[in-house]
mmCIF file of C-alpha atoms in Angstrom:
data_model
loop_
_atom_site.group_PDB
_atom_site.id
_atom_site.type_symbol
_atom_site.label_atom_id
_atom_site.label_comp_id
_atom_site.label_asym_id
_atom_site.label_seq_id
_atom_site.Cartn_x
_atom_site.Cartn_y
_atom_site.Cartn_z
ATOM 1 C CA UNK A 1 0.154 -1.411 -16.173
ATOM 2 C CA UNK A 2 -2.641 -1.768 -18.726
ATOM 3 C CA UNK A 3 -5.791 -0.068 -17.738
ATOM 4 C CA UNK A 4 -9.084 -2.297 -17.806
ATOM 5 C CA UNK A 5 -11.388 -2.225 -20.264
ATOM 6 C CA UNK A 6 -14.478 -4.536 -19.072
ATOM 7 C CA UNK A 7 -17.607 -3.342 -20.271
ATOM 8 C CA UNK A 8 -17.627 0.296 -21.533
ATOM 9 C CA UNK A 9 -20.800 2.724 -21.662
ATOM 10 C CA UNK A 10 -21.446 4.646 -24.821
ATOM 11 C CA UNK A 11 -18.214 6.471 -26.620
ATOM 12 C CA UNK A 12 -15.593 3.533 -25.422
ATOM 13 C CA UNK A 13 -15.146 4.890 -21.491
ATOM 14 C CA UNK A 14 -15.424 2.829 -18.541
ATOM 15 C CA UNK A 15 -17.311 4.893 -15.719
ATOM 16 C CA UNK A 16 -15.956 5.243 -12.213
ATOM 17 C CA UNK A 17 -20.016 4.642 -11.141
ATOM 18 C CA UNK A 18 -19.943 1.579 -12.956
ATOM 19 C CA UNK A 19 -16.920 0.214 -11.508
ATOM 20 C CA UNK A 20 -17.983 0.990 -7.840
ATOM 21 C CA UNK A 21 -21.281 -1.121 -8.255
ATOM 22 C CA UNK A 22 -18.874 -3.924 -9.249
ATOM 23 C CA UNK A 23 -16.097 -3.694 -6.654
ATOM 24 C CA UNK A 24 -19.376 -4.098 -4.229
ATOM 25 C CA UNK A 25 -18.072 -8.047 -4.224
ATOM 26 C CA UNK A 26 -14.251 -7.018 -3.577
ATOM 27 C CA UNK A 27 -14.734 -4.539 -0.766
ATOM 28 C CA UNK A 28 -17.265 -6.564 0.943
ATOM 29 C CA UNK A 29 -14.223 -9.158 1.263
ATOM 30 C CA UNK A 30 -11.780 -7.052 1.775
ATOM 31 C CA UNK A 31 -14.424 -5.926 5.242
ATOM 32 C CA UNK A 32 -14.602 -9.431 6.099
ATOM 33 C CA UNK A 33 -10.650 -10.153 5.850
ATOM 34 C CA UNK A 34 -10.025 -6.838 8.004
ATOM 35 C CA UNK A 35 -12.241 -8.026 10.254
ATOM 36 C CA UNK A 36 -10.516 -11.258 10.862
ATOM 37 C CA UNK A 37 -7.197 -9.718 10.726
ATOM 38 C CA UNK A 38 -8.835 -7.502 13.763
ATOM 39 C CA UNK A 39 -9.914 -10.204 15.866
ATOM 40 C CA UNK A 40 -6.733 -11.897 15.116
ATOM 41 C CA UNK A 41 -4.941 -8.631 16.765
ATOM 42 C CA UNK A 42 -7.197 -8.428 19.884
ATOM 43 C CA UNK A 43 -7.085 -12.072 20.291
ATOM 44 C CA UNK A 44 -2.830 -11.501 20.855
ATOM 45 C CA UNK A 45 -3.281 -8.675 22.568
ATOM 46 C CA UNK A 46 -5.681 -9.790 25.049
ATOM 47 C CA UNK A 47 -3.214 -13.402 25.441
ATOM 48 C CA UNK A 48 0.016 -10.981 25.900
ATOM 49 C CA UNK A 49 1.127 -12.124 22.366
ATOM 50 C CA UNK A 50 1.046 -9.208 20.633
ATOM 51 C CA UNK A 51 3.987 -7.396 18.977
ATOM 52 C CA UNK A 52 2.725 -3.970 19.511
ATOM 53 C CA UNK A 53 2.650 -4.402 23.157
ATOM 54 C CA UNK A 54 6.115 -5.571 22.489
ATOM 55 C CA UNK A 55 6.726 -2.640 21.423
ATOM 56 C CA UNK A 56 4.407 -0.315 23.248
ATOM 57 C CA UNK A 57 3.853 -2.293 26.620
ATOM 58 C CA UNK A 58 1.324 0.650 27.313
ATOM 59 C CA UNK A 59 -0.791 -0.861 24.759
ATOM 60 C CA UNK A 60 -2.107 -3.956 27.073
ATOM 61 C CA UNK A 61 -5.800 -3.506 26.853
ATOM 62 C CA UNK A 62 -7.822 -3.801 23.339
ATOM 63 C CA UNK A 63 -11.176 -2.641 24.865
ATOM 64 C CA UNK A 64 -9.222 0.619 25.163
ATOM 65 C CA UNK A 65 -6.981 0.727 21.726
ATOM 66 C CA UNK A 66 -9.844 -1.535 19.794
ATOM 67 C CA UNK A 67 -8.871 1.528 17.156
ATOM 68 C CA UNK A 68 -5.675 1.723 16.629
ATOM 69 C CA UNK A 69 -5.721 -2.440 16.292
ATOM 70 C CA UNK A 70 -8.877 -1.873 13.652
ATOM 71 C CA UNK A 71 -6.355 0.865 12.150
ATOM 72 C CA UNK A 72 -3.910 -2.094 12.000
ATOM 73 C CA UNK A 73 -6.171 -4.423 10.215
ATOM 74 C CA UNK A 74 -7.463 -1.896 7.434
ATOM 75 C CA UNK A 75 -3.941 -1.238 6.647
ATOM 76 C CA UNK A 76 -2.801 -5.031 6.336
ATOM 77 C CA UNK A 77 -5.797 -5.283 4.072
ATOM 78 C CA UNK A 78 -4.836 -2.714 2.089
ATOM 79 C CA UNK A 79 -1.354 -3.603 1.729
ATOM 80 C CA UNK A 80 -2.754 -7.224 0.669
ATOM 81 C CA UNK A 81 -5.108 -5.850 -1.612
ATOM 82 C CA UNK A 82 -2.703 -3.933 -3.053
ATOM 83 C CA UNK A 83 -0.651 -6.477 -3.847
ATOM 84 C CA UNK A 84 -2.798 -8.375 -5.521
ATOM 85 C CA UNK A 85 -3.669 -5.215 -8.007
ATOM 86 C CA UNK A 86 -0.383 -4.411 -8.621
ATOM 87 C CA UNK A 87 -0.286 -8.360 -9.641
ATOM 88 C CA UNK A 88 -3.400 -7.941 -11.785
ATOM 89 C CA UNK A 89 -1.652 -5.109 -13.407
ATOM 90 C CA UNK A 90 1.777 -6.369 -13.887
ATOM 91 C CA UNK A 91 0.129 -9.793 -15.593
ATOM 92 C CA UNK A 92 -1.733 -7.546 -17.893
ATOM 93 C CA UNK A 93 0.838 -4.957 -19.246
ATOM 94 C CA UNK A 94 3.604 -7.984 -19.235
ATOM 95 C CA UNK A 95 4.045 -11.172 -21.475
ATOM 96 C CA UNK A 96 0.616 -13.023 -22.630
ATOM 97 C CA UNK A 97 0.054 -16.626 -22.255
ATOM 98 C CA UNK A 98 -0.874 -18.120 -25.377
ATOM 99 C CA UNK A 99 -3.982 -19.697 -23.262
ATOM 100 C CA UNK A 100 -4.630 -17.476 -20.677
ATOM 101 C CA UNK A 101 -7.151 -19.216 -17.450
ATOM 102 C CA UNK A 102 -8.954 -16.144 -17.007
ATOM 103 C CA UNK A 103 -9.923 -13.692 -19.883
ATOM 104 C CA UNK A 104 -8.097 -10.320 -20.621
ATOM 105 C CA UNK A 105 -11.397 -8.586 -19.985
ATOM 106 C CA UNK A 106 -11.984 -10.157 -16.670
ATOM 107 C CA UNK A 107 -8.529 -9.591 -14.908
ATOM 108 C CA UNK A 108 -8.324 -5.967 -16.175
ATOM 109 C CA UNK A 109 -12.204 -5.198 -14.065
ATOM 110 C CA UNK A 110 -9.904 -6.855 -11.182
ATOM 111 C CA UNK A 111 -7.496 -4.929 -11.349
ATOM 112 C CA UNK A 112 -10.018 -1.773 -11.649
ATOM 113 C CA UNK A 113 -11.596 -2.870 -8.713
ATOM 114 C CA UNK A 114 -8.960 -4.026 -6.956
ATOM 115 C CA UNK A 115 -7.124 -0.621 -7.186
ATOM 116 C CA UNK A 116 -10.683 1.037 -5.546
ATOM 117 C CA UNK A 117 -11.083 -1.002 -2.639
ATOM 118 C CA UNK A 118 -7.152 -0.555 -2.117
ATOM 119 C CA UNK A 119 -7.165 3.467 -2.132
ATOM 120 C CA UNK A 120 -10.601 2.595 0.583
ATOM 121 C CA UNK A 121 -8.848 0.878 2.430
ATOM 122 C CA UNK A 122 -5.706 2.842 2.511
ATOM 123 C CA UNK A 123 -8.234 6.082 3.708
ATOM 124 C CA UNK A 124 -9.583 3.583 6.337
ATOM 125 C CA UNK A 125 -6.578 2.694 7.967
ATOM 126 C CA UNK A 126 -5.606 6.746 8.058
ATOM 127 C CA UNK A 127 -9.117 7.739 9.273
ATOM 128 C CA UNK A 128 -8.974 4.971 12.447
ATOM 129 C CA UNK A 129 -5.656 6.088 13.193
ATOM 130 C CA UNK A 130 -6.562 9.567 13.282
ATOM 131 C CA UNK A 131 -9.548 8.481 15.121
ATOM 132 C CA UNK A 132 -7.198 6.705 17.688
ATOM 133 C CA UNK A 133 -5.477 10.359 18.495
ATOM 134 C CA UNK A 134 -8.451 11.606 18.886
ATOM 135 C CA UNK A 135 -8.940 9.399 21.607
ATOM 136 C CA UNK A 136 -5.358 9.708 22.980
ATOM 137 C CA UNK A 137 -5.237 13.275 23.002
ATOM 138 C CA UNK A 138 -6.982 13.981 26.555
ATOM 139 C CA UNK A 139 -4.722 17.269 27.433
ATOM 140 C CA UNK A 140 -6.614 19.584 25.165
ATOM 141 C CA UNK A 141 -10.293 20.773 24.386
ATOM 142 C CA UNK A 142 -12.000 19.225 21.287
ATOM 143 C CA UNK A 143 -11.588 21.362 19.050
ATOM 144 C CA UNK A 144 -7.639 21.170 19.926
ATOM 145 C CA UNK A 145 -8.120 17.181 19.452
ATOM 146 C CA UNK A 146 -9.682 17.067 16.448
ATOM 147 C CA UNK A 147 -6.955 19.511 14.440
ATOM 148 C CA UNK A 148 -3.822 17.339 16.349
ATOM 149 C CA UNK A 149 -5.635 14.015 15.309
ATOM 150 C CA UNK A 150 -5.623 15.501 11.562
ATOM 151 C CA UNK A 151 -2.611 16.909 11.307
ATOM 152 C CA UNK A 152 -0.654 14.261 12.513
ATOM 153 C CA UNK A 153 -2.796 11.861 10.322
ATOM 154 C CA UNK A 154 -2.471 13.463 7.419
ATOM 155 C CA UNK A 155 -0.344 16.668 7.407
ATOM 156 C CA UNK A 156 3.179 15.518 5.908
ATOM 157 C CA UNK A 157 5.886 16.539 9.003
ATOM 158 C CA UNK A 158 3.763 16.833 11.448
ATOM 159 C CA UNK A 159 3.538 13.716 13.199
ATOM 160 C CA UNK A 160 7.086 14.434 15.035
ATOM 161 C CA UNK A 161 7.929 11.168 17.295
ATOM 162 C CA UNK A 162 10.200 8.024 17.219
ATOM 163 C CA UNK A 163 10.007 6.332 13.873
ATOM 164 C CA UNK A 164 6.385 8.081 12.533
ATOM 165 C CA UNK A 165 8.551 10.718 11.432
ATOM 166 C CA UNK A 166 9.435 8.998 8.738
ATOM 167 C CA UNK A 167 7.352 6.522 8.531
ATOM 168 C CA UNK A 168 3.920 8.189 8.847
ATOM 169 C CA UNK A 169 4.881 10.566 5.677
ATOM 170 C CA UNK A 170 5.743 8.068 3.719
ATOM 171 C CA UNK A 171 2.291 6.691 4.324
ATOM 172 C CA UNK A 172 1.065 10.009 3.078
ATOM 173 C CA UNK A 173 2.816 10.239 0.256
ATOM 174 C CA UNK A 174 1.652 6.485 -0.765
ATOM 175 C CA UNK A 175 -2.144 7.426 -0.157
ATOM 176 C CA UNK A 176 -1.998 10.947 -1.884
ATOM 177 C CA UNK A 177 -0.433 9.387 -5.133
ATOM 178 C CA UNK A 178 -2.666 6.363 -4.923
ATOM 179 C CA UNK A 179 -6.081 8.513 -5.039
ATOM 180 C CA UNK A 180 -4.752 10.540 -8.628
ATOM 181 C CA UNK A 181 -3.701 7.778 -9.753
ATOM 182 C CA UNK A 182 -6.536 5.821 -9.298
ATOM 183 C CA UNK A 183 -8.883 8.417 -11.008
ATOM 184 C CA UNK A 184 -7.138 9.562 -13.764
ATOM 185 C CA UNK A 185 -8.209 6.741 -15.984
ATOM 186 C CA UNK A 186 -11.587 7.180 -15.569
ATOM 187 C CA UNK A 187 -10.355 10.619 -17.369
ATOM 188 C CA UNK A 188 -8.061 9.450 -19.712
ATOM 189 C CA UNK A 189 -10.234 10.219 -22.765
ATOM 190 C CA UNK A 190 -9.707 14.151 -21.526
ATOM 191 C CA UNK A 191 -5.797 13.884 -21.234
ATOM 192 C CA UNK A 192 -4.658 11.397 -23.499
ATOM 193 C CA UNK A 193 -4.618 7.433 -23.418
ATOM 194 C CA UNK A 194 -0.340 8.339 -23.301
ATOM 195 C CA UNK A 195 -0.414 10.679 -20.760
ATOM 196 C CA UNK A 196 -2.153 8.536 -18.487
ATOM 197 C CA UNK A 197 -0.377 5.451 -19.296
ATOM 198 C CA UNK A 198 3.106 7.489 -18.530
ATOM 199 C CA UNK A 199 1.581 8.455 -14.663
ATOM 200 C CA UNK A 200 0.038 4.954 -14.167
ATOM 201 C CA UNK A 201 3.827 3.884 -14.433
ATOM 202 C CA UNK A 202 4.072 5.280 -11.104
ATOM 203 C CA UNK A 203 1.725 3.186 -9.683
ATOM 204 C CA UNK A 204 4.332 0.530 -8.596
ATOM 205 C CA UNK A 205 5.401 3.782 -6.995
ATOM 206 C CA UNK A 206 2.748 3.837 -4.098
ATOM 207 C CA UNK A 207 2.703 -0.037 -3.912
ATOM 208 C CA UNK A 208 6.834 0.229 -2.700
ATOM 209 C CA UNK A 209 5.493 3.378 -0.360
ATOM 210 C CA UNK A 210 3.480 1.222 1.208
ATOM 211 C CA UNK A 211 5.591 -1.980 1.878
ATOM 212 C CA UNK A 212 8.111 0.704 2.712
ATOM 213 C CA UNK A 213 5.452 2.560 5.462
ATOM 214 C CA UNK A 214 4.938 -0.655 6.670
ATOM 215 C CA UNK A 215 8.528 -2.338 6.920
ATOM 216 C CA UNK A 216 8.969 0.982 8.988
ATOM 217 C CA UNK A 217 5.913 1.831 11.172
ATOM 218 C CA UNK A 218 4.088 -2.065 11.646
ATOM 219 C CA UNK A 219 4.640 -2.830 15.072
ATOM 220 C CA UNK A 220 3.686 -6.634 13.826
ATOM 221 C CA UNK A 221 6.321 -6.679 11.816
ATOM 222 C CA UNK A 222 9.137 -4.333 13.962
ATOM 223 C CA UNK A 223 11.213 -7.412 14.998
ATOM 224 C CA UNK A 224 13.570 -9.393 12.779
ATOM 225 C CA UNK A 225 11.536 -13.074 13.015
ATOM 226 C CA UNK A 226 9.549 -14.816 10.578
ATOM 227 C CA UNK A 227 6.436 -12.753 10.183
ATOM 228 C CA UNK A 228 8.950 -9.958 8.691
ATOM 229 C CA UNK A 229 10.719 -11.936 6.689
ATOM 230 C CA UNK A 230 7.969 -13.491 4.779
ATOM 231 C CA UNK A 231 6.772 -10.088 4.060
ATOM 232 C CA UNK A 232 9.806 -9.346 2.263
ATOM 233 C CA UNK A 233 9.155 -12.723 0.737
ATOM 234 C CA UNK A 234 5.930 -11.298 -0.853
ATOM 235 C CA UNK A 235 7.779 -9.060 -2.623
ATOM 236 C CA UNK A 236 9.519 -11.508 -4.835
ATOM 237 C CA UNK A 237 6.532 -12.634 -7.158
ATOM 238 C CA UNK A 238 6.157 -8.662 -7.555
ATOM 239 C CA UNK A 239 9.723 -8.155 -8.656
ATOM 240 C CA UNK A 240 10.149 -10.787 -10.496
ATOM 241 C CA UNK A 241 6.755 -9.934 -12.836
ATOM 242 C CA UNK A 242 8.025 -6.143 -12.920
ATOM 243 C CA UNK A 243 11.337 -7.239 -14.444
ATOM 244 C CA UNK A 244 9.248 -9.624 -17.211
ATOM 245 C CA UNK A 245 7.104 -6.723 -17.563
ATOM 246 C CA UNK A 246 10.263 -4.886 -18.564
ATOM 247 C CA UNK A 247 11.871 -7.023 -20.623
ATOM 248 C CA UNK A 248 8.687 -8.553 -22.894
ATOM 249 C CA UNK A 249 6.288 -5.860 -22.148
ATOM 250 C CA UNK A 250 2.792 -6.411 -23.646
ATOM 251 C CA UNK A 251 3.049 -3.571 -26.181
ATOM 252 C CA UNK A 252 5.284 -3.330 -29.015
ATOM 253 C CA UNK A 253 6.358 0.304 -28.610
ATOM 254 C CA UNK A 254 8.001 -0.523 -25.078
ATOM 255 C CA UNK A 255 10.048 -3.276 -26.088
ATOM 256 C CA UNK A 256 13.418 -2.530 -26.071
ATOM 257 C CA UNK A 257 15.332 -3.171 -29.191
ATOM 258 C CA UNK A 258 18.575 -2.341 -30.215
ATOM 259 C CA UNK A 259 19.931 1.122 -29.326
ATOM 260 C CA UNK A 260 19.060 4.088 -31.547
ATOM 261 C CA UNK A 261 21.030 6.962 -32.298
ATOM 262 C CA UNK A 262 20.275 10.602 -31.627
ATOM 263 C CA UNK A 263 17.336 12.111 -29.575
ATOM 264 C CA UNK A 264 16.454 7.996 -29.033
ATOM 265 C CA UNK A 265 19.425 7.376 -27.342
ATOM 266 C CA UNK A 266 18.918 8.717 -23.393
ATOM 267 C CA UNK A 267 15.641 6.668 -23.760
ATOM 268 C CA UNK A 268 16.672 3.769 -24.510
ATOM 269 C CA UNK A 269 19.885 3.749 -21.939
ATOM 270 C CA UNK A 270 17.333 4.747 -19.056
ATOM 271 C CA UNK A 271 15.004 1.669 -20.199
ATOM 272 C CA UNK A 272 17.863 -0.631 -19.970
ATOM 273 C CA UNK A 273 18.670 1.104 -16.216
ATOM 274 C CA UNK A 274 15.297 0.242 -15.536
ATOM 275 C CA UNK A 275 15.681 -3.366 -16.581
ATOM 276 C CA UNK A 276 19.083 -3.730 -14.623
ATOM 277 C CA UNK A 277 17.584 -2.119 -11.736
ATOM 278 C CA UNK A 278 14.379 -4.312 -11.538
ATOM 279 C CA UNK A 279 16.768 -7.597 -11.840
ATOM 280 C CA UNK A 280 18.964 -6.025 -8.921
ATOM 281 C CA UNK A 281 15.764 -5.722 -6.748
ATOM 282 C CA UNK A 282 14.425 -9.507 -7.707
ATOM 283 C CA UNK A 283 18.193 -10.226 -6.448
ATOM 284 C CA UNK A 284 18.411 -8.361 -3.384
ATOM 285 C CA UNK A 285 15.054 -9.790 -2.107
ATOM 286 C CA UNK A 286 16.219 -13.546 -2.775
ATOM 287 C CA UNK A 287 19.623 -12.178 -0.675
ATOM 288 C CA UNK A 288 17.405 -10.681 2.049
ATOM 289 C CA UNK A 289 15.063 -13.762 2.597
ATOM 290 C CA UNK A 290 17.894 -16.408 2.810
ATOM 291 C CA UNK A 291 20.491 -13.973 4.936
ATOM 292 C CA UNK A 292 17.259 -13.232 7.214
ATOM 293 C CA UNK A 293 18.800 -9.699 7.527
ATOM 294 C CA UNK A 294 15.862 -7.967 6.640
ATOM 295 C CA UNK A 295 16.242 -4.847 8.724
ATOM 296 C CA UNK A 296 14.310 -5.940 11.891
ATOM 297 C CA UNK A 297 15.302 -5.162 14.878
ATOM 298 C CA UNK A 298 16.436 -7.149 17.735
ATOM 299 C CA UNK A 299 13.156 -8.103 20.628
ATOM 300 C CA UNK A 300 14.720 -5.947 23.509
ATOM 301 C CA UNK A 301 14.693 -7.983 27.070
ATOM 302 C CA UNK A 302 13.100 -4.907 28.609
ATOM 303 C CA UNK A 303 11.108 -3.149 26.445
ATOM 304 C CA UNK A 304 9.938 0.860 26.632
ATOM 305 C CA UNK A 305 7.392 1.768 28.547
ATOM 306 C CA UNK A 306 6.661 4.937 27.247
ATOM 307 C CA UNK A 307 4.559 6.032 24.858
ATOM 308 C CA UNK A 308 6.006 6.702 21.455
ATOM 309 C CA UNK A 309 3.604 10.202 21.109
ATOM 310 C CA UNK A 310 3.438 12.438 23.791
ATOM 311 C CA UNK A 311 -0.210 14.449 24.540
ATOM 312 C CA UNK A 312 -0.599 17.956 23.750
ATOM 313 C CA UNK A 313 -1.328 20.380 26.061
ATOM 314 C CA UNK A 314 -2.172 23.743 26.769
#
């Protein structure tokens, strides 16, 4: 994706202070969505609707988990807001409308503050769900709860029950590449405009983390019914400007002409892999949402009654 440029202090560099003054507007939406999203969970939870009591029939009180459902809503937030940068910043590094609605300068200070309020976001839904443990963990001194709550949060292979072992470190790995990530291009002009345009490639990277942590771990979405489904659906617009943004990308020196011989060779065969592999993906997603076998899992007619972590003690 094509970093912003917006307006620039002195020597051509857009500062990071700059562009949190102006995400002020974004993240004060993004409060007021997650807010509605949470009053949207404790509303189902308190009417027995709720797919995490589904899953967790424990779970039947939101005065008592209000946390883990606010931990819910930051991370739907996030995942929306990220895909709406990832949007910003496939539209900007693929093919250009000859008359674009919106100019060049305005979408790329979207997608710079876009991409802040997403990595806040992400660090919000972590912290309440750490904060949530916290809570849970009554068997052990506080001290004891506060180290538990943080490892399982945000140590990688610690959290060791039921799905969140997999899950929860892919989680991690999507917010601990979406913080470097984020930064480095307010320090581009240190490490090169094509060194940091080579790791911002892996931005896409986090984005698929997180639909992936998600998919995996969001009780909202565990069962195989619509709200899954048109999740998945989501993911279609994003696949389908990835594999434009591969095949008429927005600078010259990535378009991929005719192959060359010698040292150019392996480079161009792995851009062409890359261009396969996005159309596979745009594909497999229009296979997925038709079939409706997206990986959900059947609503069991008695559901667990356990809980899915077990306290710590002594």
């Amino acid at each position: 994706m094509i970093p912003p440029a917006g307006r620039r202090p002195s020597g051509g560099r857009v500062a990071l202070r700059g562009d949190l003054r102006a995400a002020l507007p974004d993240a004060t939406a993004a409060v007021v969505v997650t807010v509605l999203v949470f009053a949207l969970l404790w509303a189902r939870m308190e009417s027995g609707a709720s797919d995490t009591v589904a899953v967790m029939p424990f779970m039947d009180d939101p005065g008592t988990y209000w946390m883990y459902l606010l931990s819910q809503a930051f991370g739907w937030s996030a995942l929306l807001w990220a895909w709406g940068t990832v949007m910003l910043g496939l539209l900007l590094s693929g093919p250009r409308p000859a008359r674009p609605a919106v100019s060049r300068q305005v979408l790329e200070r979207w997608h710079r503050t876009t991409s802040l309020t997403t990595t806040a976001l992400m660090f919000a839904h972590a912290l309440m769900f750490a904060a949530e443990l916290v809570r849970y963990e009554t068997e052990v001194d506080w001290a004891e709860r506060l180290w538990v709550a943080f490892a399982d949060t945000f140590v990688p292979g610690w959290y060791d029950s039921g799905t969140g072992q997999v899950a929860i470190p892919i989680g991690q790995g999507a917010l601990y590449l979406a913080i470097p990530l984020g930064l480095l291009f307010y320090v581009r002009h240190r490490i090169g405009a094509n060194t940091w345009r080579r790791l911002h490639r892996f931005v896409i990277v986090v984005y698929v983390l997180s639909v992936w942590h998600t998919l995996l771990y969001g009780t909202n979405v565990w069962y195989g019914e619509w709200p899954r489904t048109v999740l998945w659906l989501l993911q279609l617009p994003v696949a389908v400007l990835l594999l434009l943004r591969l095949l008429r990308p927005a600078r010259r020196a990535e378009r991929l002409g005719p192959p060359g011989g010698g040292a150019a060779r392996p480079g161009w065969w792995l851009r062409a892999a890359g261009r396969v592999a996005a159309g596979a993906v745009v594909v497999g997603l229009v296979v997925v949402t038709v079939s409706g076998r997206d990986g959900g899992r059947d609503r069991p007619t008695h559901p667990p009654a356990t809980a899915p972590h077990a306290q710590e003690t002594d």
